[in-house]
Coordinates of C-alpha atoms in Angstrom, one line a residue:
X1 CA 17.4 10.9 92.3
X2 CA 16.5 11.2 88.7
X3 CA 19.8 12.9 87.9
X4 CA 21.7 10.1 89.6
X5 CA 19.8 7.6 87.5
X6 CA 20.5 9.5 84.3
X7 CA 24.1 10.0 85.2
X8 CA 24.5 6.3 86.0
X9 CA 22.9 5.3 82.7
X10 CA 25.2 7.7 80.8
X11 CA 28.3 6.3 82.4
X12 CA 27.1 2.8 81.8
X13 CA 26.5 3.5 78.1
X14 CA 29.9 5.2 77.8
X15 CA 31.7 2.2 79.3
X16 CA 29.7 -0.4 77.3
X17 CA 30.1 1.6 74.1
X18 CA 33.8 1.8 74.4
X19 CA 34.1 -1.8 75.4
X20 CA 32.3 -2.6 72.1
X21 CA 34.6 -0.3 70.2
X22 CA 37.6 -1.9 71.9
X23 CA 36.6 -5.2 70.2
X24 CA 36.1 -3.6 66.8
X25 CA 39.4 -1.5 67.1
X26 CA 41.6 -3.4 69.7
X27 CA 44.4 -1.6 71.4
X28 CA 47.6 -2.8 73.2
X29 CA 47.1 -4.0 76.7
X30 CA 49.7 -1.7 78.2
X31 CA 48.2 1.6 76.9
X32 CA 46.6 4.0 79.4
X33 CA 42.8 3.9 79.4
X34 CA 42.5 7.5 78.1
X35 CA 44.8 6.7 75.1
X36 CA 42.4 3.8 74.3
X37 CA 39.4 6.0 74.4
X38 CA 41.0 8.5 72.0
X39 CA 42.1 5.7 69.7
X40 CA 38.5 4.3 69.5
X41 CA 37.0 7.6 68.7
X42 CA 39.6 8.4 66.0
X43 CA 39.3 5.0 64.3
X44 CA 35.6 5.0 64.4
X45 CA 35.4 8.5 62.9
X46 CA 37.9 7.8 60.2
X47 CA 36.1 4.7 59.1
X48 CA 32.7 6.3 59.3
X49 CA 31.0 3.5 61.1
X50 CA 30.5 5.2 64.5
X51 CA 31.5 8.7 63.5
X52 CA 29.9 12.1 63.7
X53 CA 26.9 11.2 61.5
X54 CA 27.7 14.0 59.1
X55 CA 28.1 11.6 56.1
X56 CA 31.8 12.5 55.9
X57 CA 34.9 12.1 58.0
X58 CA 35.5 14.9 60.4
X59 CA 39.3 15.1 60.0
X60 CA 39.6 17.7 62.7
X61 CA 38.2 15.2 65.2
X62 CA 40.4 12.4 63.8
X63 CA 43.6 14.4 63.9
X64 CA 43.0 15.7 67.5
X65 CA 42.1 12.2 68.8
X66 CA 45.2 10.7 67.3
X67 CA 47.2 13.6 68.7
X68 CA 45.8 12.8 72.1
X69 CA 46.9 9.2 71.8
X70 CA 50.4 10.2 70.9
X71 CA 50.6 12.9 73.6
X72 CA 49.5 10.4 76.4
X73 CA 51.9 7.8 75.2
X74 CA 54.9 10.2 74.7
X75 CA 54.6 12.5 77.7
X76 CA 52.0 11.0 80.0
X77 CA 49.9 14.1 79.6
X78 CA 47.7 14.6 82.7
X79 CA 48.4 11.0 83.7
X80 CA 52.2 10.9 84.1
X81 CA 51.8 8.5 87.1
X82 CA 50.2 6.0 84.8
X83 CA 52.7 6.2 82.0
X84 CA 56.4 6.9 81.9
X85 CA 57.7 9.4 79.4
X86 CA 59.5 8.2 76.3
X87 CA 63.1 9.1 76.0
X88 CA 64.3 11.5 73.3
X89 CA 67.2 10.7 71.0
X90 CA 69.4 12.3 68.3
X91 CA 70.4 9.1 66.5
X92 CA 68.5 9.2 63.2
X93 CA 69.2 8.9 59.5
X94 CA 70.1 12.4 58.2
X95 CA 70.3 11.2 54.6
X96 CA 66.6 10.7 54.2
X97 CA 65.3 12.9 51.4
X98 CA 63.1 15.8 52.5
X99 CA 64.4 15.7 56.1
X100 CA 66.3 19.0 56.5
X101 CA 66.3 19.8 60.2
X102 CA 67.0 23.5 59.5
X103 CA 64.0 23.5 57.1
X104 CA 61.8 21.6 59.6
X105 CA 62.5 24.2 62.3
X106 CA 60.9 26.8 60.1
X107 CA 57.7 24.8 59.6
X108 CA 54.5 26.5 61.0
X109 CA 53.2 25.1 64.2
X110 CA 49.5 24.9 65.1
X111 CA 48.5 27.0 68.1
X112 CA 47.0 23.8 69.6
X113 CA 50.2 21.7 69.1
X114 CA 52.1 20.0 71.9
X115 CA 54.2 17.8 69.6
X116 CA 58.0 17.6 69.3
X117 CA 59.6 18.1 65.9
X118 CA 61.9 15.0 66.2
X119 CA 60.8 11.5 66.9
X120 CA 61.3 9.6 70.2
X121 CA 63.1 6.4 71.1
X122 CA 60.5 3.6 71.3
X123 CA 62.9 0.7 70.8
X124 CA 62.3 -0.8 74.2
X125 CA 58.5 -0.9 73.8
X126 CA 56.5 -4.1 73.0
X127 CA 55.6 -4.7 69.3
X128 CA 51.9 -4.1 69.8
X129 CA 52.6 -0.8 71.6
X130 CA 54.9 0.3 68.7
X131 CA 52.4 -0.7 66.1
X132 CA 49.6 1.3 67.7
X133 CA 51.8 4.3 68.2
X134 CA 52.9 4.2 64.5
X135 CA 49.3 4.0 63.3
X136 CA 48.4 7.0 65.5
X137 CA 51.3 9.1 64.0
X138 CA 50.3 8.1 60.5
X139 CA 46.7 9.0 61.3
X140 CA 47.9 12.5 62.4
X141 CA 49.8 12.8 59.2
X142 CA 46.7 11.9 57.1
X143 CA 44.6 14.4 59.0
X144 CA 47.1 17.1 58.6
X145 CA 47.1 16.5 54.8
X146 CA 43.3 16.6 54.7
X147 CA 43.2 19.8 56.8
X148 CA 46.2 21.6 55.2
X149 CA 43.9 24.1 53.4
X150 CA 41.9 24.8 56.6
X151 CA 42.5 27.3 59.4
X152 CA 41.3 27.3 63.0
X153 CA 39.9 30.4 64.7
X154 CA 42.0 30.5 67.9
X155 CA 39.3 32.4 69.8
X156 CA 36.4 30.3 69.0
X157 CA 38.2 27.0 68.4
X158 CA 36.3 26.5 65.1
X159 CA 37.8 25.3 61.8
X160 CA 37.1 26.9 58.4
X161 CA 38.4 26.5 54.9
X162 CA 41.1 29.0 54.2
X163 CA 39.2 30.4 51.3
X164 CA 36.5 31.6 53.8
X165 CA 39.0 33.5 55.9
X166 CA 38.8 37.3 55.8
X167 CA 42.1 39.2 55.6
X168 CA 44.8 40.7 53.5
X169 CA 46.0 37.3 52.1
X170 CA 42.4 36.5 51.0
X171 CA 40.8 39.7 49.8
X172 CA 37.8 37.9 48.1
X173 CA 36.7 35.3 50.6
X174 CA 34.0 32.8 49.8
X175 CA 30.8 32.9 51.9
X176 CA 30.5 30.6 54.8
X177 CA 28.2 27.7 54.6
X178 CA 24.5 28.0 55.7
X179 CA 24.3 27.4 59.5
X180 CA 28.1 27.9 60.0
X181 CA 29.5 30.5 62.4
X182 CA 30.6 33.8 61.0
X183 CA 33.7 34.0 58.9
X184 CA 37.0 34.2 60.8
X185 CA 39.5 37.1 60.7
X186 CA 43.0 36.4 59.5
X187 CA 44.6 37.8 62.7
X188 CA 42.7 35.2 64.8
X189 CA 43.6 32.2 62.6
X190 CA 46.3 29.7 62.5
X191 CA 46.9 26.2 60.9
X192 CA 44.7 23.5 62.2
X193 CA 47.5 21.0 62.6
X194 CA 51.2 21.0 62.2
X195 CA 52.3 20.6 58.6
X196 CA 52.4 17.1 57.0
X197 CA 56.2 17.6 56.6
X198 CA 56.7 17.9 60.3
X199 CA 54.5 14.9 61.0
X200 CA 56.4 12.7 58.5
X201 CA 59.7 14.0 59.9
X202 CA 58.7 12.9 63.4
X203 CA 57.7 9.4 62.1
X204 CA 60.9 8.8 60.0
X205 CA 63.1 10.1 62.9
X206 CA 61.5 7.8 65.4
X207 CA 63.9 5.1 66.7
X208 CA 62.5 1.6 66.9
X209 CA 60.2 1.4 63.9
X210 CA 60.4 -1.6 61.6
X211 CA 61.6 -1.5 58.0
X212 CA 58.1 -2.1 56.8
X213 CA 56.8 0.9 58.8
X214 CA 59.5 3.2 57.6
X215 CA 58.8 2.2 54.0
X216 CA 55.1 2.9 54.5
X217 CA 55.8 6.3 56.0
X218 CA 58.4 7.2 53.4
X219 CA 56.0 6.4 50.5
X220 CA 53.2 8.4 52.1
X221 CA 55.7 11.3 52.5
X222 CA 56.6 10.9 48.8
X223 CA 52.9 11.0 47.8
X224 CA 52.5 14.3 49.7
X225 CA 55.5 15.8 47.9
X226 CA 54.0 14.7 44.6
X227 CA 50.8 16.4 45.5
X228 CA 52.7 19.6 46.3
X229 CA 54.4 19.4 42.9
X230 CA 57.9 18.7 44.2
X231 CA 58.4 15.6 42.1
X232 CA 62.2 15.5 42.4
X233 CA 62.1 15.1 46.2
X234 CA 59.3 12.6 45.8
X235 CA 61.4 10.6 43.3
X236 CA 64.3 10.6 45.7
X237 CA 62.0 9.3 48.5
X238 CA 60.7 6.5 46.3
X239 CA 64.2 5.4 45.6
X240 CA 65.1 5.7 49.2
X241 CA 62.2 3.4 50.2
X242 CA 63.2 1.0 47.4
X243 CA 66.8 0.9 48.7
X244 CA 65.5 0.3 52.2
X245 CA 63.4 -2.6 51.0
X246 CA 66.4 -4.0 49.2
X247 CA 68.3 -3.9 52.4
X248 CA 66.0 -6.6 53.8
X249 CA 67.1 -9.1 51.1
X250 CA 69.4 -11.9 52.1
X251 CA 73.1 -11.1 52.7
X252 CA 75.7 -12.7 50.3
X253 CA 78.2 -15.3 51.3
X254 CA 81.9 -14.7 51.3
X255 CA 82.4 -15.4 47.6
X256 CA 79.6 -13.0 46.3
X257 CA 79.5 -9.3 46.5
X258 CA 76.4 -7.6 48.0
X259 CA 75.6 -5.7 44.8
X260 CA 75.7 -8.8 42.7
X261 CA 73.3 -10.9 44.8
X262 CA 70.9 -8.1 45.4
X263 CA 70.8 -7.1 41.7
X264 CA 69.6 -10.6 40.9
X265 CA 66.5 -9.8 43.0
X266 CA 65.8 -6.3 41.6
X267 CA 67.5 -3.5 39.7
X268 CA 67.8 -0.8 42.3
X269 CA 68.0 2.0 39.8
X270 CA 65.0 1.1 37.6
X271 CA 62.9 -0.9 40.1
X272 CA 62.5 -3.7 37.5
X273 CA 62.4 -7.2 39.0
X274 CA 64.2 -9.7 36.6
X275 CA 62.6 -12.9 35.6
X276 CA 65.5 -14.8 37.1
X277 CA 64.8 -13.4 40.6
X278 CA 64.8 -16.4 43.1
X279 CA 61.8 -14.7 44.9
X280 CA 60.6 -11.3 46.0
X281 CA 59.5 -9.8 49.3
X282 CA 56.4 -7.8 50.3
X283 CA 58.6 -4.7 51.0
X284 CA 60.2 -4.9 47.6
X285 CA 56.8 -5.2 45.9
X286 CA 55.3 -2.3 47.9
X287 CA 58.2 0.0 47.1
X288 CA 58.5 -1.0 43.5
X289 CA 54.7 -0.6 42.9
X290 CA 54.8 2.9 44.4
X291 CA 57.8 3.8 42.3
X292 CA 56.0 2.5 39.1
X293 CA 52.9 4.7 39.9
X294 CA 55.1 7.7 40.5
X295 CA 57.0 7.2 37.2
X296 CA 53.7 6.7 35.3
X297 CA 52.3 10.0 36.5
X298 CA 55.4 12.2 36.7
X299 CA 58.3 10.4 35.1
X300 CA 61.7 9.7 36.8
X301 CA 64.3 12.3 37.8
X302 CA 67.5 12.8 35.8
X303 CA 69.5 11.6 38.8
X304 CA 68.5 8.0 38.3
X305 CA 69.6 5.8 35.4
X306 CA 66.1 5.9 33.9
X307 CA 65.8 8.7 31.3
X308 CA 63.7 11.6 32.4
X309 CA 60.4 11.5 30.4
X310 CA 56.8 12.3 31.0
X311 CA 55.5 9.3 28.9
X312 CA 53.4 6.9 30.9
X313 CA 54.9 4.0 29.0
X314 CA 58.1 4.5 31.0
X315 CA 56.3 2.7 33.9
X316 CA 55.1 -0.2 31.8
X317 CA 58.2 -2.4 32.3
X318 CA 58.0 -1.9 36.0
X319 CA 54.4 -2.9 36.2
X320 CA 54.9 -6.0 34.1
X321 CA 57.9 -7.1 36.1
X322 CA 56.0 -6.7 39.3
X323 CA 53.0 -8.7 37.9
X324 CA 55.4 -11.4 36.7
X325 CA 57.0 -11.6 40.2
X326 CA 53.6 -11.8 41.9
X327 CA 52.2 -14.4 39.5
X328 CA 55.2 -16.7 39.7
X329 CA 55.4 -16.6 43.5
X330 CA 54.6 -19.6 45.6
X331 CA 51.0 -20.1 46.9
X332 CA 50.2 -20.3 50.6
X333 CA 49.0 -23.7 51.9
X334 CA 45.2 -24.2 52.0
X335 CA 45.0 -23.7 55.8
X336 CA 46.5 -20.2 55.5
X337 CA 45.3 -19.2 52.0
X338 CA 42.2 -17.5 53.4
X339 CA 42.4 -15.2 56.4
X340 CA 41.1 -16.5 59.7
X341 CA 37.4 -15.8 60.2
X342 CA 36.6 -12.5 61.9
X343 CA 34.5 -12.1 65.0
X344 CA 31.3 -10.3 64.1
X345 CA 30.6 -7.5 66.6
X346 CA 28.3 -5.5 64.3
X347 CA 25.4 -5.9 66.7
X348 CA 23.0 -6.2 63.7
X349 CA 22.2 -9.9 64.3
X350 CA 21.3 -12.0 67.3
X351 CA 24.5 -14.0 66.9
X352 CA 26.7 -10.8 66.9
X353 CA 24.9 -9.4 70.0
X354 CA 25.3 -12.8 71.8
X355 CA 29.0 -12.9 70.9
X356 CA 29.6 -9.4 72.3
X357 CA 27.7 -10.2 75.6
X358 CA 29.7 -13.5 76.0
X359 CA 32.9 -11.6 75.5
X360 CA 32.3 -8.9 78.2
X361 CA 34.2 -10.7 80.9
X362 CA 37.3 -10.9 78.7
X363 CA 39.7 -8.0 77.9
X364 CA 40.3 -7.5 74.1
X365 CA 43.9 -6.9 73.0
X366 CA 45.7 -6.0 69.8
X367 CA 47.7 -8.9 68.2
X368 CA 51.0 -7.5 67.0
X369 CA 51.8 -8.1 63.4
X370 CA 54.8 -10.4 63.5
X371 CA 55.6 -10.2 59.7
X372 CA 58.4 -7.9 58.8
X373 CA 57.8 -7.7 55.0
X374 CA 61.3 -9.2 54.4
X375 CA 59.9 -12.7 54.1
X376 CA 59.5 -14.3 50.6
X377 CA 56.2 -13.1 49.1
X378 CA 53.5 -15.9 49.1
X379 CA 50.2 -15.6 47.3
X380 CA 47.0 -15.7 49.3
X381 CA 43.3 -15.1 48.5
X382 CA 43.8 -11.4 48.3
X383 CA 46.6 -11.6 45.8
X384 CA 44.3 -11.9 42.8
X385 CA 42.6 -8.6 43.7
X386 CA 46.0 -6.9 44.2
X387 CA 47.0 -8.2 40.8
X388 CA 43.8 -6.8 39.3
X389 CA 44.7 -3.4 40.7
X390 CA 48.1 -3.6 38.9
X391 CA 46.3 -4.7 35.7
X392 CA 44.1 -1.6 36.0
X393 CA 47.3 0.5 36.1
X394 CA 48.7 -1.2 33.0
X395 CA 45.4 -0.5 31.2
X396 CA 45.6 3.2 32.2
X397 CA 49.2 3.5 31.1
X398 CA 48.6 1.9 27.7
X399 CA 45.5 4.0 27.1
X400 CA 47.0 7.3 28.4
X401 CA 50.0 6.8 26.1
X402 CA 47.6 7.0 23.1
X403 CA 46.2 10.4 24.0
X404 CA 49.3 12.5 23.1
X405 CA 51.1 10.1 20.9
X406 CA 51.8 12.0 17.7
X407 CA 54.2 9.5 16.2
X408 CA 51.4 7.3 14.8
X409 CA 49.8 9.9 12.6
X410 CA 46.7 12.1 12.9
X411 CA 44.0 9.4 12.6
X412 CA 42.7 8.4 16.0
X413 CA 42.2 4.9 14.7
X414 CA 45.7 4.5 13.3
X415 CA 47.4 1.2 13.4
X416 CA 49.6 1.8 16.4
X417 CA 47.1 3.6 18.6
X418 CA 44.3 1.2 17.8
X419 CA 46.4 -1.8 18.8
X420 CA 47.5 -0.1 22.0
X421 CA 43.9 0.9 22.9
X422 CA 42.8 -2.7 22.3
X423 CA 45.4 -4.0 24.7
X424 CA 44.5 -1.3 27.3
X425 CA 40.8 -2.4 27.2
X426 CA 41.9 -6.1 27.4
X427 CA 43.8 -5.5 30.6
X428 CA 41.0 -3.5 32.1
X429 CA 38.3 -6.1 31.2
X430 CA 40.4 -8.9 32.8
X431 CA 41.0 -6.7 35.9
X432 CA 37.2 -6.3 36.3
X433 CA 36.6 -10.0 36.0
X434 CA 39.2 -10.9 38.6
X435 CA 37.9 -8.2 41.0
X436 CA 34.3 -9.3 40.6
X437 CA 35.3 -12.9 41.5
X438 CA 37.2 -11.7 44.6
X439 CA 34.3 -9.4 45.7
X440 CA 31.9 -12.3 45.5
X441 CA 34.1 -14.7 47.4
X442 CA 32.4 -15.2 50.8
X443 CA 35.5 -16.7 52.4
X444 CA 37.3 -13.3 52.0
X445 CA 37.6 -11.1 55.1
X446 CA 36.2 -7.6 55.3
X447 CA 39.5 -6.0 54.3
X448 CA 40.0 -8.2 51.3
X449 CA 36.5 -7.7 50.0
X450 CA 36.8 -4.0 50.5
X451 CA 40.0 -4.1 48.4
X452 CA 38.3 -6.1 45.7
X453 CA 35.4 -3.7 45.6
X454 CA 37.7 -0.7 45.3
X455 CA 39.5 -2.3 42.4
X456 CA 36.2 -3.3 40.8
X457 CA 35.0 0.3 41.0
X458 CA 38.2 1.7 39.6
X459 CA 38.2 -0.9 36.8
X460 CA 34.6 -0.2 35.8
X461 CA 35.2 3.6 35.7
X462 CA 38.4 3.2 33.6
X463 CA 36.5 0.8 31.2
X464 CA 33.6 3.2 31.0
X465 CA 35.9 6.2 30.1
X466 CA 38.0 4.2 27.6
X467 CA 35.1 2.7 25.7
X468 CA 33.0 5.9 26.0
X469 CA 35.7 7.9 24.3
X470 CA 35.9 5.3 21.5
X471 CA 32.1 5.4 21.1
X472 CA 32.1 9.2 20.8
X473 CA 34.8 8.9 18.1
X474 CA 32.7 6.2 16.4
X475 CA 29.6 8.4 16.3
X476 CA 31.6 11.3 14.7
X477 CA 33.5 9.3 12.1
X478 CA 32.2 8.7 8.6
X479 CA 31.5 5.1 7.5
X480 CA 34.5 5.2 5.2
X481 CA 36.9 6.1 8.0
X482 CA 35.5 3.2 10.1
X483 CA 36.1 0.8 7.3
X484 CA 39.6 2.0 6.9
X485 CA 40.1 1.5 10.7
X486 CA 38.9 -2.1 10.4
X487 CA 41.3 -2.9 7.6
X488 CA 44.3 -1.3 9.3
X489 CA 43.6 -3.0 12.6
X490 CA 42.6 -6.5 11.6
X491 CA 46.0 -7.5 10.3
X492 CA 47.8 -6.5 13.4
X493 CA 45.7 -7.9 16.3
X494 CA 47.4 -11.3 16.4
X495 CA 50.5 -9.7 17.8
X496 CA 48.8 -8.4 20.9
X497 CA 50.5 -9.0 24.2
X498 CA 47.4 -10.0 26.2
X499 CA 44.4 -12.2 25.8
X500 CA 41.2 -10.2 25.9
X501 CA 37.5 -10.8 25.5
X502 CA 35.6 -10.7 22.2
X503 CA 34.4 -7.2 21.3
X504 CA 30.7 -6.3 21.6
X505 CA 29.8 -8.8 24.4
X506 CA 26.6 -8.0 26.2
X507 CA 26.2 -8.4 29.9
X508 CA 24.5 -11.8 29.5
X509 CA 27.4 -13.1 27.5
X510 CA 30.0 -12.6 30.2
X511 CA 31.5 -15.8 31.6
X512 CA 30.6 -16.7 35.2
X513 CA 34.1 -17.7 36.2
X514 CA 37.5 -16.2 35.4
X515 CA 39.8 -18.3 33.2
X516 CA 43.3 -18.6 34.8
X517 CA 45.9 -16.5 33.0
X518 CA 48.8 -18.3 31.4
X519 CA 52.0 -16.8 33.0
X520 CA 53.9 -17.4 29.8
X521 CA 51.7 -14.8 28.0
X522 CA 52.3 -12.3 30.8
X523 CA 56.1 -12.9 30.8
X524 CA 57.0 -13.3 27.2
X525 CA 54.0 -11.7 25.4
X526 CA 53.7 -14.7 23.0
X527 CA 50.6 -16.4 21.7
X528 CA 47.6 -15.2 19.6
X529 CA 44.7 -13.6 21.5
X530 CA 41.3 -15.2 21.8
X531 CA 38.8 -14.1 19.2
X532 CA 41.5 -12.5 16.9
X533 CA 39.4 -12.9 13.8
X534 CA 36.5 -11.1 15.5
X535 CA 38.5 -8.3 17.0
X536 CA 38.6 -6.3 13.8
X537 CA 34.8 -6.8 13.2
X538 CA 34.2 -5.0 16.5
X539 CA 34.8 -1.7 14.7
X540 CA 31.7 -2.1 12.6
X541 CA 29.0 0.4 13.1
X542 CA 27.5 0.6 16.6
X543 CA 29.9 -1.9 18.3
X544 CA 31.7 0.6 20.4
X545 CA 28.5 2.3 21.3
X546 CA 26.9 -1.0 22.3
X547 CA 29.8 -1.9 24.6
X548 CA 29.8 1.6 26.1
X549 CA 26.1 1.3 27.0
X550 CA 26.7 -2.1 28.6
X551 CA 29.6 -0.8 30.7
X552 CA 27.6 2.2 31.8
X553 CA 24.8 -0.1 33.0
X554 CA 27.3 -2.2 35.0
X555 CA 28.9 0.9 36.5
X556 CA 25.6 2.3 37.6
X557 CA 24.6 -1.0 39.1
X558 CA 27.8 -1.2 41.0
X559 CA 27.5 2.4 42.3
X560 CA 24.0 1.8 43.4
X561 CA 25.0 -1.4 45.3
X562 CA 27.9 0.5 47.0
X563 CA 25.6 3.3 48.0
X564 CA 23.0 0.9 49.5
X565 CA 25.8 -0.9 51.4
X566 CA 27.1 2.3 52.9
X567 CA 23.5 3.4 53.8
X568 CA 22.8 0.1 55.5
X569 CA 26.1 0.3 57.4
X570 CA 25.4 3.8 58.5
X571 CA 21.8 2.9 59.7
X572 CA 23.1 -0.1 61.6
X573 CA 25.8 2.0 63.3
X574 CA 23.1 4.3 64.6

């Protein structure tokens, strides 16, 4: 009798637990029940709210659960009578860079794999079904990237880092972690998952995905190629994604050629959006931003019209044109400017528990995203935080260009380099201010606040590194060299292309609210900066050190707040 009671309680807990997860991570109505269970486990583990409790994402669990979702949806594994099989097809774009079928056939296959190498035809499926299936495949690709340097012991079904494997290919293995099973032997090991190349091939050859989904997958695939050091293939994929986004722009009338009307929206070779563009789209902004980041880190290939160079400044016109297009876009009406309020199912308050109990009689369902990314871009509450992320990139590009710039002379405080560093710090400071304002906005949803917090953290870290390096130089320079630095910089600061804060501000001096940016300054680079007369005085003794200390305090406070937030979320999830 006791075992019946314990079993009934366990089953009841399992059902209620996954009912709660289904409201936090909704699934399409027409998915089989076991696909929903695997989806809930994968999403919860990936987001670390109801995961393994290890303090880190168990990517082996994430990848296997997403693989179970795809297997049930594609082949009806074990439950064919609940789910019809998806048809295969051979009608896919063979011009996509990096998709060589003969090369894909040689890719290593995990011993636990049941997946096909070419995608399926899901064109007839509902939008919510296709959206969930796409997210599951992207989840498998992310997991395969994270576990690419791991192996699985086929006998014990245990995963190990490749560096711990004993065998001819690894003659000096590292010791296993305390409490871990014994080291695996090479003859018993295989890859944990199929290669990321195979996963992205399956996604990009799937028939029925939207333009927005293909762009997202193509850019992720390009990022993997960049990580592997194959930058030419990554560059080709970035331009392929940009051309795919351009394909969603409006078609011309009879009197205008296609190339003419679409070049008025964006230059397909450079990715620069002209100031005369009637509007831009979300897909174009996504593809152009990814291309700018790729160019900033690795340059552009010789196959494009952009000259091949490793200078980060090559990406500056792209970032500025993207910011200009975003800033000059129309603003959403007040009723849609902020996202709709989210239902709180955290179970940490009486109201959230009451909401969950009242929702038990109703089945949750996934609302399909009806946007295609081809609509004109409209600014919402999240746009400022996304702009701040781009401003962080601009600051990074400007500052990185001063690290190896030998054209300005040997002095680190030379005229050109000092002006560029000032502008880099100005962009970074303003990005931090905008991100702080977004993170403190209580009307922002969870996703938006998380984006603002990530941007704020990145901005504070960049600011800390920039001003820390200048403070170190200040401490090692002689007073005469610092005075020369002031005299060389003070006459040039009025030509700066950005308005930035007064040097040497303390934390108490920071303004409470952000002053709106004049788009004319962003577009044309005209106008004198604020505090131009005080900018040169900032190089007096101790000013850089003072600012570096202030930034370090703010960064430590931010990191402590994030740590406490993660700890509280982890405790509440328990």
